[in-house]
JSON list of C-alpha atoms and ligand atoms in Angstrom, two decimals:
[
{"chain": "M", "resi": 1, "resn": "MET", "atom": "CA", "xyz": [-17.78, -43.66, 257.59]},
{"chain": "M", "resi": 2, "resn": "ASN", "atom": "CA", "xyz": [-20.38, -45.79, 255.77]},
{"chain": "M", "resi": 3, "resn": "PRO", "atom": "CA", "xyz": [-22.34, -49.26, 256.82]},
{"chain": "M", "resi": 4, "resn": "THR", "atom": "CA", "xyz": [-19.69, -50.54, 254.89]},
{"chain": "M", "resi": 5, "resn": "SER", "atom": "CA", "xyz": [-16.67, -49.35, 256.83]},
{"chain": "M", "resi": 6, "resn": "MET", "atom": "CA", "xyz": [-18.49, -50.57, 259.96]},
{"chain": "M", "resi": 7, "resn": "ARG", "atom": "CA", "xyz": [-19.45, -53.72, 259.22]},
{"chain": "M", "resi": 8, "resn": "VAL", "atom": "CA", "xyz": [-15.52, -54.19, 258.23]},
{"chain": "M", "resi": 9, "resn": "ALA", "atom": "CA", "xyz": [-14.58, -52.70, 261.58]},
{"chain": "M", "resi": 10, "resn": "LEU", "atom": "CA", "xyz": [-16.91, -53.97, 263.90]},
{"chain": "M", "resi": 11, "resn": "SER", "atom": "CA", "xyz": [-16.12, -57.90, 262.28]},
{"chain": "M", "resi": 12, "resn": "HIS", "atom": "CA", "xyz": [-12.65, -57.46, 264.09]},
{"chain": "M", "resi": 13, "resn": "PHE", "atom": "CA", "xyz": [-14.55, -58.15, 267.90]},
{"chain": "M", "resi": 14, "resn": "GLY", "atom": "CA", "xyz": [-15.03, -61.23, 267.95]},
{"chain": "M", "resi": 15, "resn": "SER", "atom": "CA", "xyz": [-18.38, -62.99, 270.27]},
{"chain": "M", "resi": 16, "resn": "GLY", "atom": "CA", "xyz": [-20.51, -65.99, 270.87]},
{"chain": "M", "resi": 17, "resn": "LEU", "atom": "CA", "xyz": [-23.38, -66.38, 269.18]},
{"chain": "M", "resi": 18, "resn": "THR", "atom": "CA", "xyz": [-26.92, -66.49, 270.26]},
{"chain": "M", "resi": 19, "resn": "VAL", "atom": "CA", "xyz": [-30.64, -67.76, 268.38]},
{"chain": "M", "resi": 20, "resn": "ILE", "atom": "CA", "xyz": [-33.12, -65.52, 270.34]},
{"chain": "M", "resi": 21, "resn": "THR", "atom": "CA", "xyz": [-36.67, -67.49, 270.33]},
{"chain": "M", "resi": 22, "resn": "GLY", "atom": "CA", "xyz": [-40.68, -66.81, 271.41]},
{"chain": "M", "resi": 23, "resn": "MET", "atom": "CA", "xyz": [-43.61, -69.17, 271.96]},
{"chain": "M", "resi": 24, "resn": "THR", "atom": "CA", "xyz": [-46.06, -67.27, 268.79]},
{"chain": "M", "resi": 25, "resn": "GLU", "atom": "CA", "xyz": [-49.93, -68.31, 268.55]},
{"chain": "M", "resi": 26, "resn": "GLU", "atom": "CA", "xyz": [-48.41, -69.95, 264.81]},
{"chain": "M", "resi": 27, "resn": "GLY", "atom": "CA", "xyz": [-45.59, -72.08, 266.86]},
{"chain": "M", "resi": 28, "resn": "PRO", "atom": "CA", "xyz": [-42.31, -71.52, 267.32]},
{"chain": "M", "resi": 29, "resn": "VAL", "atom": "CA", "xyz": [-40.09, -68.46, 266.24]},
{"chain": "M", "resi": 30, "resn": "GLY", "atom": "CA", "xyz": [-36.55, -66.81, 266.64]},
{"chain": "M", "resi": 31, "resn": "PHE", "atom": "CA", "xyz": [-33.70, -65.48, 264.82]},
{"chain": "M", "resi": 32, "resn": "THR", "atom": "CA", "xyz": [-29.98, -65.46, 265.31]},
{"chain": "M", "resi": 33, "resn": "CYS", "atom": "CA", "xyz": [-27.93, -62.44, 267.29]},
{"chain": "M", "resi": 34, "resn": "GLN", "atom": "CA", "xyz": [-24.80, -61.85, 267.92]},
{"chain": "M", "resi": 35, "resn": "SER", "atom": "CA", "xyz": [-25.05, -59.18, 269.75]},
{"chain": "M", "resi": 36, "resn": "PHE", "atom": "CA", "xyz": [-26.37, -60.08, 273.34]},
{"chain": "M", "resi": 37, "resn": "SER", "atom": "CA", "xyz": [-24.44, -58.81, 276.02]},
{"chain": "M", "resi": 38, "resn": "SER", "atom": "CA", "xyz": [-23.87, -59.62, 279.52]},
{"chain": "M", "resi": 39, "resn": "LEU", "atom": "CA", "xyz": [-25.29, -56.02, 281.66]},
{"chain": "M", "resi": 40, "resn": "SER", "atom": "CA", "xyz": [-26.19, -56.66, 285.09]},
{"chain": "M", "resi": 41, "resn": "LEU", "atom": "CA", "xyz": [-25.88, -58.93, 288.06]},
{"chain": "M", "resi": 42, "resn": "ASP", "atom": "CA", "xyz": [-28.79, -57.08, 290.14]},
{"chain": "M", "resi": 43, "resn": "PRO", "atom": "CA", "xyz": [-30.68, -56.47, 288.87]},
{"chain": "M", "resi": 44, "resn": "PRO", "atom": "CA", "xyz": [-29.82, -60.04, 286.51]},
{"chain": "M", "resi": 45, "resn": "LEU", "atom": "CA", "xyz": [-29.97, -58.27, 282.90]},
{"chain": "M", "resi": 46, "resn": "VAL", "atom": "CA", "xyz": [-28.89, -58.58, 280.00]},
{"chain": "M", "resi": 47, "resn": "THR", "atom": "CA", "xyz": [-28.68, -56.55, 276.25]},
{"chain": "M", "resi": 48, "resn": "PHE", "atom": "CA", "xyz": [-28.90, -57.66, 272.81]},
{"chain": "M", "resi": 49, "resn": "SER", "atom": "CA", "xyz": [-29.88, -55.37, 269.36]},
{"chain": "M", "resi": 50, "resn": "PRO", "atom": "CA", "xyz": [-32.56, -56.40, 267.12]},
{"chain": "M", "resi": 51, "resn": "SER", "atom": "CA", "xyz": [-32.00, -54.93, 263.86]},
{"chain": "M", "resi": 52, "resn": "ARG", "atom": "CA", "xyz": [-35.03, -52.72, 262.73]},
{"chain": "M", "resi": 53, "resn": "SER", "atom": "CA", "xyz": [-35.55, -54.65, 259.26]},
{"chain": "M", "resi": 54, "resn": "SER", "atom": "CA", "xyz": [-36.58, -57.77, 261.45]},
{"chain": "M", "resi": 55, "resn": "THR", "atom": "CA", "xyz": [-39.53, -59.61, 260.59]},
{"chain": "M", "resi": 56, "resn": "THR", "atom": "CA", "xyz": [-38.91, -62.12, 264.47]},
{"chain": "M", "resi": 57, "resn": "TRP", "atom": "CA", "xyz": [-38.25, -59.91, 266.61]},
{"chain": "M", "resi": 58, "resn": "PRO", "atom": "CA", "xyz": [-41.82, -57.94, 266.50]},
{"chain": "M", "resi": 59, "resn": "ARG", "atom": "CA", "xyz": [-43.25, -61.29, 267.16]},
{"chain": "M", "resi": 60, "resn": "ILE", "atom": "CA", "xyz": [-41.26, -61.48, 270.08]},
{"chain": "M", "resi": 61, "resn": "ARG", "atom": "CA", "xyz": [-41.56, -58.71, 271.73]},
{"chain": "M", "resi": 62, "resn": "PRO", "atom": "CA", "xyz": [-45.68, -59.04, 273.02]},
{"chain": "M", "resi": 63, "resn": "LEU", "atom": "CA", "xyz": [-44.90, -62.01, 274.57]},
{"chain": "M", "resi": 64, "resn": "ASP", "atom": "CA", "xyz": [-44.56, -62.22, 278.31]},
{"chain": "M", "resi": 65, "resn": "THR", "atom": "CA", "xyz": [-41.19, -64.38, 277.82]},
{"chain": "M", "resi": 66, "resn": "PHE", "atom": "CA", "xyz": [-39.50, -65.20, 275.21]},
{"chain": "M", "resi": 67, "resn": "ALA", "atom": "CA", "xyz": [-35.07, -67.57, 275.93]},
{"chain": "M", "resi": 68, "resn": "ILE", "atom": "CA", "xyz": [-32.25, -66.99, 274.58]},
{"chain": "M", "resi": 69, "resn": "ASN", "atom": "CA", "xyz": [-29.60, -70.42, 273.44]},
{"chain": "M", "resi": 70, "resn": "VAL", "atom": "CA", "xyz": [-26.43, -69.35, 273.73]},
{"chain": "M", "resi": 71, "resn": "LEU", "atom": "CA", "xyz": [-24.51, -71.47, 270.69]},
{"chain": "M", "resi": 72, "resn": "ALA", "atom": "CA", "xyz": [-22.59, -74.81, 271.10]},
{"chain": "M", "resi": 73, "resn": "ASP", "atom": "CA", "xyz": [-19.23, -75.46, 269.29]},
{"chain": "M", "resi": 74, "resn": "GLY", "atom": "CA", "xyz": [-20.79, -77.67, 266.28]},
{"chain": "M", "resi": 75, "resn": "GLN", "atom": "CA", "xyz": [-24.25, -75.55, 265.86]},
{"chain": "M", "resi": 76, "resn": "THR", "atom": "CA", "xyz": [-23.13, -73.24, 263.32]},
{"chain": "M", "resi": 77, "resn": "ALA", "atom": "CA", "xyz": [-26.05, -74.68, 260.89]},
{"chain": "M", "resi": 78, "resn": "LEU", "atom": "CA", "xyz": [-28.63, -72.96, 263.45]},
{"chain": "M", "resi": 79, "resn": "SER", "atom": "CA", "xyz": [-26.60, -70.31, 263.23]},
{"chain": "M", "resi": 80, "resn": "VAL", "atom": "CA", "xyz": [-27.43, -70.41, 259.06]},
{"chain": "M", "resi": 81, "resn": "SER", "atom": "CA", "xyz": [-30.38, -71.04, 258.99]},
{"chain": "M", "resi": 82, "resn": "PHE", "atom": "CA", "xyz": [-31.91, -69.21, 262.38]},
{"chain": "M", "resi": 83, "resn": "SER", "atom": "CA", "xyz": [-30.48, -65.91, 260.58]},
{"chain": "M", "resi": 84, "resn": "ARG", "atom": "CA", "xyz": [-32.74, -66.58, 256.50]},
{"chain": "M", "resi": 85, "resn": "SER", "atom": "CA", "xyz": [-35.74, -64.62, 256.92]},
{"chain": "M", "resi": 86, "resn": "GLY", "atom": "CA", "xyz": [-39.11, -65.64, 255.69]},
{"chain": "M", "resi": 87, "resn": "SER", "atom": "CA", "xyz": [-38.01, -69.24, 256.06]},
{"chain": "M", "resi": 88, "resn": "ASP", "atom": "CA", "xyz": [-38.96, -71.88, 258.28]},
{"chain": "M", "resi": 89, "resn": "LYS", "atom": "CA", "xyz": [-36.45, -72.17, 260.87]},
{"chain": "M", "resi": 90, "resn": "PHE", "atom": "CA", "xyz": [-37.62, -74.41, 263.02]},
{"chain": "M", "resi": 91, "resn": "SER", "atom": "CA", "xyz": [-37.77, -77.18, 260.46]},
{"chain": "M", "resi": 92, "resn": "GLY", "atom": "CA", "xyz": [-35.98, -80.25, 261.57]},
{"chain": "M", "resi": 93, "resn": "VAL", "atom": "CA", "xyz": [-35.07, -78.22, 264.66]},
{"chain": "M", "resi": 94, "resn": "GLU", "atom": "CA", "xyz": [-34.09, -80.39, 268.19]},
{"chain": "M", "resi": 95, "resn": "TRP", "atom": "CA", "xyz": [-35.92, -78.51, 270.85]},
{"chain": "M", "resi": 96, "resn": "ARG", "atom": "CA", "xyz": [-38.55, -78.05, 273.99]},
{"chain": "M", "resi": 97, "resn": "PRO", "atom": "CA", "xyz": [-40.06, -75.56, 276.19]},
{"chain": "M", "resi": 98, "resn": "SER", "atom": "CA", "xyz": [-38.94, -73.97, 278.73]},
{"chain": "M", "resi": 99, "resn": "GLN", "atom": "CA", "xyz": [-40.79, -73.51, 282.83]},
{"chain": "M", "resi": 100, "resn": "HIS", "atom": "CA", "xyz": [-42.00, -70.35, 281.45]},
{"chain": "M", "resi": 101, "resn": "GLY", "atom": "CA", "xyz": [-42.61, -71.55, 277.72]},
{"chain": "M", "resi": 102, "resn": "ALA", "atom": "CA", "xyz": [-39.92, -70.52, 275.56]},
{"chain": "M", "resi": 103, "resn": "PRO", "atom": "CA", "xyz": [-38.71, -72.77, 272.79]},
{"chain": "M", "resi": 104, "resn": "LEU", "atom": "CA", "xyz": [-34.33, -74.03, 274.56]},
{"chain": "M", "resi": 105, "resn": "ILE", "atom": "CA", "xyz": [-32.39, -75.08, 271.75]},
{"chain": "M", "resi": 106, "resn": "GLY", "atom": "CA", "xyz": [-31.60, -78.62, 272.07]},
{"chain": "M", "resi": 107, "resn": "GLY", "atom": "CA", "xyz": [-27.51, -78.47, 272.69]},
{"chain": "M", "resi": 108, "resn": "ALA", "atom": "CA", "xyz": [-27.88, -74.54, 273.47]},
{"chain": "M", "resi": 109, "resn": "LEU", "atom": "CA", "xyz": [-24.37, -74.55, 276.37]},
{"chain": "M", "resi": 110, "resn": "VAL", "atom": "CA", "xyz": [-26.88, -71.73, 278.46]},
{"chain": "M", "resi": 111, "resn": "THR", "atom": "CA", "xyz": [-30.61, -70.07, 277.84]},
{"chain": "M", "resi": 112, "resn": "PHE", "atom": "CA", "xyz": [-31.43, -67.12, 279.44]},
{"chain": "M", "resi": 113, "resn": "ASP", "atom": "CA", "xyz": [-35.34, -67.25, 279.91]},
{"chain": "M", "resi": 114, "resn": "CYS", "atom": "CA", "xyz": [-36.28, -63.15, 279.59]},
{"chain": "M", "resi": 115, "resn": "ARG", "atom": "CA", "xyz": [-38.24, -59.93, 280.03]},
{"chain": "M", "resi": 116, "resn": "ILE", "atom": "CA", "xyz": [-38.29, -56.90, 278.66]},
{"chain": "M", "resi": 117, "resn": "TRP", "atom": "CA", "xyz": [-37.06, -54.60, 280.96]},
{"chain": "M", "resi": 118, "resn": "GLY", "atom": "CA", "xyz": [-36.24, -52.00, 278.01]},
{"chain": "M", "resi": 119, "resn": "GLU", "atom": "CA", "xyz": [-36.68, -51.41, 274.87]},
{"chain": "M", "resi": 120, "resn": "TYR", "atom": "CA", "xyz": [-34.13, -47.74, 273.73]},
{"chain": "M", "resi": 121, "resn": "ASP", "atom": "CA", "xyz": [-33.19, -45.92, 270.56]},
{"chain": "M", "resi": 122, "resn": "GLY", "atom": "CA", "xyz": [-30.43, -47.37, 268.52]},
{"chain": "M", "resi": 123, "resn": "GLY", "atom": "CA", "xyz": [-30.44, -46.14, 265.14]},
{"chain": "M", "resi": 124, "resn": "ASP", "atom": "CA", "xyz": [-30.71, -49.18, 262.62]},
{"chain": "M", "resi": 125, "resn": "HIS", "atom": "CA", "xyz": [-31.24, -51.66, 265.47]},
{"chain": "M", "resi": 126, "resn": "THR", "atom": "CA", "xyz": [-33.21, -50.85, 268.77]},
{"chain": "M", "resi": 127, "resn": "ILE", "atom": "CA", "xyz": [-31.82, -51.67, 272.20]},
{"chain": "M", "resi": 128, "resn": "VAL", "atom": "CA", "xyz": [-33.33, -54.39, 274.63]},
{"chain": "M", "resi": 129, "resn": "ALA", "atom": "CA", "xyz": [-32.85, -54.85, 278.10]},
{"chain": "M", "resi": 130, "resn": "ALA", "atom": "CA", "xyz": [-34.14, -58.30, 279.36]},
{"chain": "M", "resi": 131, "resn": "GLU", "atom": "CA", "xyz": [-34.91, -58.81, 282.52]},
{"chain": "M", "resi": 132, "resn": "VAL", "atom": "CA", "xyz": [-33.79, -62.70, 283.73]},
{"chain": "M", "resi": 133, "resn": "VAL", "atom": "CA", "xyz": [-35.61, -64.92, 284.91]},
{"chain": "M", "resi": 134, "resn": "ALA", "atom": "CA", "xyz": [-34.76, -68.36, 284.70]},
{"chain": "M", "resi": 135, "resn": "ILE", "atom": "CA", "xyz": [-31.27, -69.87, 283.28]},
{"chain": "M", "resi": 136, "resn": "GLU", "atom": "CA", "xyz": [-30.85, -73.22, 282.40]},
{"chain": "M", "resi": 137, "resn": "LEU", "atom": "CA", "xyz": [-27.21, -74.07, 282.61]},
{"chain": "M", "resi": 138, "resn": "ASP", "atom": "CA", "xyz": [-26.07, -77.73, 281.21]},
{"chain": "M", "resi": 139, "resn": "ALA", "atom": "CA", "xyz": [-22.35, -77.41, 283.46]},
{"chain": "M", "resi": 140, "resn": "GLU", "atom": "CA", "xyz": [-21.12, -80.99, 282.46]},
{"chain": "M", "resi": 141, "resn": "THR", "atom": "CA", "xyz": [-20.69, -80.31, 279.19]},
{"chain": "M", "resi": 142, "resn": "LYS", "atom": "CA", "xyz": [-17.38, -80.00, 276.91]},
{"chain": "M", "resi": 143, "resn": "ARG", "atom": "CA", "xyz": [-18.51, -78.67, 274.67]},
{"chain": "M", "resi": 144, "resn": "GLY", "atom": "CA", "xyz": [-17.24, -74.89, 274.00]},
{"chain": "M", "resi": 145, "resn": "PRO", "atom": "CA", "xyz": [-19.08, -72.02, 272.10]},
{"chain": "M", "resi": 146, "resn": "LEU", "atom": "CA", "xyz": [-20.09, -70.38, 269.41]},
{"chain": "M", "resi": 147, "resn": "LEU", "atom": "CA", "xyz": [-17.54, -67.99, 268.10]},
{"chain": "M", "resi": 148, "resn": "TYR", "atom": "CA", "xyz": [-18.04, -65.66, 264.98]},
{"chain": "M", "resi": 149, "resn": "TYR", "atom": "CA", "xyz": [-14.92, -63.24, 264.13]},
{"chain": "M", "resi": 150, "resn": "LYS", "atom": "CA", "xyz": [-14.46, -61.24, 261.11]},
{"chain": "M", "resi": 151, "resn": "SER", "atom": "CA", "xyz": [-17.81, -63.14, 259.02]},
{"chain": "M", "resi": 152, "resn": "THR", "atom": "CA", "xyz": [-16.58, -65.86, 259.82]},
{"chain": "M", "resi": 153, "resn": "TYR", "atom": "CA", "xyz": [-17.60, -69.37, 262.31]},
{"chain": "M", "resi": 154, "resn": "ALA", "atom": "CA", "xyz": [-14.99, -70.49, 265.20]},
{"chain": "M", "resi": 155, "resn": "SER", "atom": "CA", "xyz": [-14.36, -72.46, 267.95]},
{"chain": "M", "resi": 156, "resn": "LEU", "atom": "CA", "xyz": [-11.73, -71.72, 270.92]},
{"chain": "M", "resi": 157, "resn": "ASN", "atom": "CA", "xyz": [-9.42, -75.18, 269.86]},
{"chain": "M", "resi": 158, "resn": "LEU", "atom": "CA", "xyz": [-9.17, -73.78, 266.57]},
{"chain": "M", "resi": 159, "resn": "ILE", "atom": "CA", "xyz": [-8.65, -70.06, 268.28]},
{"chain": "M", "resi": 160, "resn": "THR", "atom": "CA", "xyz": [-5.97, -71.22, 270.62]},
{"chain": "M", "resi": 161, "resn": "GLU", "atom": "CA", "xyz": [-3.84, -73.70, 268.32]},
{"chain": "M", "resi": 162, "resn": "ASN", "atom": "CA", "xyz": [-4.09, -71.03, 266.15]},
{"chain": "M", "resi": 163, "resn": "ALA", "atom": "CA", "xyz": [-2.67, -68.33, 269.47]},
{"chain": "M", "resi": 164, "resn": "ALA", "atom": "CA", "xyz": [0.12, -71.13, 269.96]},
{"chain": "M", "resi": 165, "resn": "VAL", "atom": "CA", "xyz": [1.59, -70.94, 266.63]},
{"chain": "M", "resi": 166, "resn": "PRO", "atom": "CA", "xyz": [4.86, -69.28, 266.79]},
{"chain": "M", "resi": 167, "resn": "VAL", "atom": "CA", "xyz": [4.86, -65.77, 265.42]},
{"chain": "M", "resi": 168, "resn": "SER", "atom": "CA", "xyz": [8.39, -65.50, 262.30]},
{"chain": "M", "resi": 169, "resn": "PRO", "atom": "CA", "xyz": [9.85, -63.27, 263.18]},
{"chain": "H", "resi": 201, "resn": "FMN", "atom": "C1", "xyz": [-24.04, -64.28, 262.70]},
{"chain": "H", "resi": 201, "resn": "FMN", "atom": "C2", "xyz": [-24.90, -63.72, 262.56]},
{"chain": "H", "resi": 201, "resn": "FMN", "atom": "C3", "xyz": [-25.09, -62.11, 263.62]},
{"chain": "H", "resi": 201, "resn": "FMN", "atom": "C4", "xyz": [-26.55, -61.92, 264.34]},
{"chain": "H", "resi": 201, "resn": "FMN", "atom": "N1", "xyz": [-26.38, -60.54, 264.31]},
{"chain": "H", "resi": 201, "resn": "FMN", "atom": "C5", "xyz": [-28.12, -60.32, 264.56]},
{"chain": "H", "resi": 201, "resn": "FMN", "atom": "C6", "xyz": [-28.18, -59.28, 265.45]},
{"chain": "H", "resi": 201, "resn": "FMN", "atom": "O1", "xyz": [-27.56, -59.36, 266.87]},
{"chain": "H", "resi": 201, "resn": "FMN", "atom": "N2", "xyz": [-29.69, -58.53, 265.72]},
{"chain": "H", "resi": 201, "resn": "FMN", "atom": "C7", "xyz": [-30.18, -58.72, 264.37]},
{"chain": "H", "resi": 201, "resn": "FMN", "atom": "O2", "xyz": [-31.47, -57.95, 264.31]},
{"chain": "H", "resi": 201, "resn": "FMN", "atom": "N3", "xyz": [-30.07, -59.40, 263.70]},
{"chain": "H", "resi": 201, "resn": "FMN", "atom": "C8", "xyz": [-29.05, -59.93, 263.98]},
{"chain": "H", "resi": 201, "resn": "FMN", "atom": "N4", "xyz": [-28.37, -61.36, 262.09]},
{"chain": "H", "resi": 201, "resn": "FMN", "atom": "C9", "xyz": [-29.23, -61.16, 261.18]},
{"chain": "H", "resi": 201, "resn": "FMN", "atom": "C10", "xyz": [-31.02, -61.78, 262.00]},
{"chain": "H", "resi": 201, "resn": "FMN", "atom": "O3", "xyz": [-30.58, -62.96, 261.78]},
{"chain": "H", "resi": 201, "resn": "FMN", "atom": "C11", "xyz": [-31.39, -61.62, 260.62]},
{"chain": "H", "resi": 201, "resn": "FMN", "atom": "O4", "xyz": [-31.39, -60.71, 259.75]},
{"chain": "H", "resi": 201, "resn": "FMN", "atom": "C12", "xyz": [-32.78, -62.29, 260.93]},
{"chain": "H", "resi": 201, "resn": "FMN", "atom": "O5", "xyz": [-32.88, -63.51, 261.06]},
{"chain": "H", "resi": 201, "resn": "FMN", "atom": "C13", "xyz": [-33.86, -62.12, 259.63]},
{"chain": "H", "resi": 201, "resn": "FMN", "atom": "O6", "xyz": [-34.73, -62.44, 260.26]},
{"chain": "H", "resi": 201, "resn": "FMN", "atom": "P1", "xyz": [-35.96, -61.86, 260.24]},
{"chain": "H", "resi": 201, "resn": "FMN", "atom": "O7", "xyz": [-36.75, -61.47, 259.19]},
{"chain": "H", "resi": 201, "resn": "FMN", "atom": "O8", "xyz": [-36.59, -63.62, 260.57]},
{"chain": "H", "resi": 201, "resn": "FMN", "atom": "O9", "xyz": [-36.05, -61.48, 261.65]},
{"chain": "H", "resi": 201, "resn": "FMN", "atom": "C14", "xyz": [-27.26, -61.92, 262.83]},
{"chain": "H", "resi": 201, "resn": "FMN", "atom": "C15", "xyz": [-26.88, -62.37, 261.54]},
{"chain": "H", "resi": 201, "resn": "FMN", "atom": "C16", "xyz": [-25.84, -63.50, 261.67]},
{"chain": "H", "resi": 201, "resn": "FMN", "atom": "C17", "xyz": [-25.92, -64.70, 261.02]}
]
């Protein structure tokens, strides 16, 4: 087992994408995060895993609250820019503060305001369990999720169309 074979194997697990954001004294910060998942309904918990090499997570961790923004189809550029360490990630990004002050990214399918519930050892990542304290949901949106599969951005429509193609014998 080596990191490359792990990375390639795990890329076959398709998922949505999030950007995790916080409001620091220097302004809004955030990072693209695929490792988001549901965890518990009561209490309301979600989980994600920041890399130990992330320079942004240590700036978000001390904040009272932070936000998890679930990206919509068409927000690939946001995913790419929020994955570039050291860049001015919020330049040109439309956002507003949540009721708890965390930056909510415009056009996100749903946002979760969160507090840290626990953080655990996860090898070269840590495992964060986060308590959801507020949700903003656009129930009327017709947009689907931005998906990530085999290191490629995809949309639900694309997958549905591909699935509809008959398999030749
Ligand atoms: C599709 C995609 C998924 C990612 N998922 C994660 C993740 O689950 N955890 C993580 O720590 N970094 C993840 N990253 C990498 C971070 O976005 C990137 O390392 C981080 O933004 C580095 O910047 P920072 O130093 O400002 O934290 C992902 C990047 C991409 C492009």
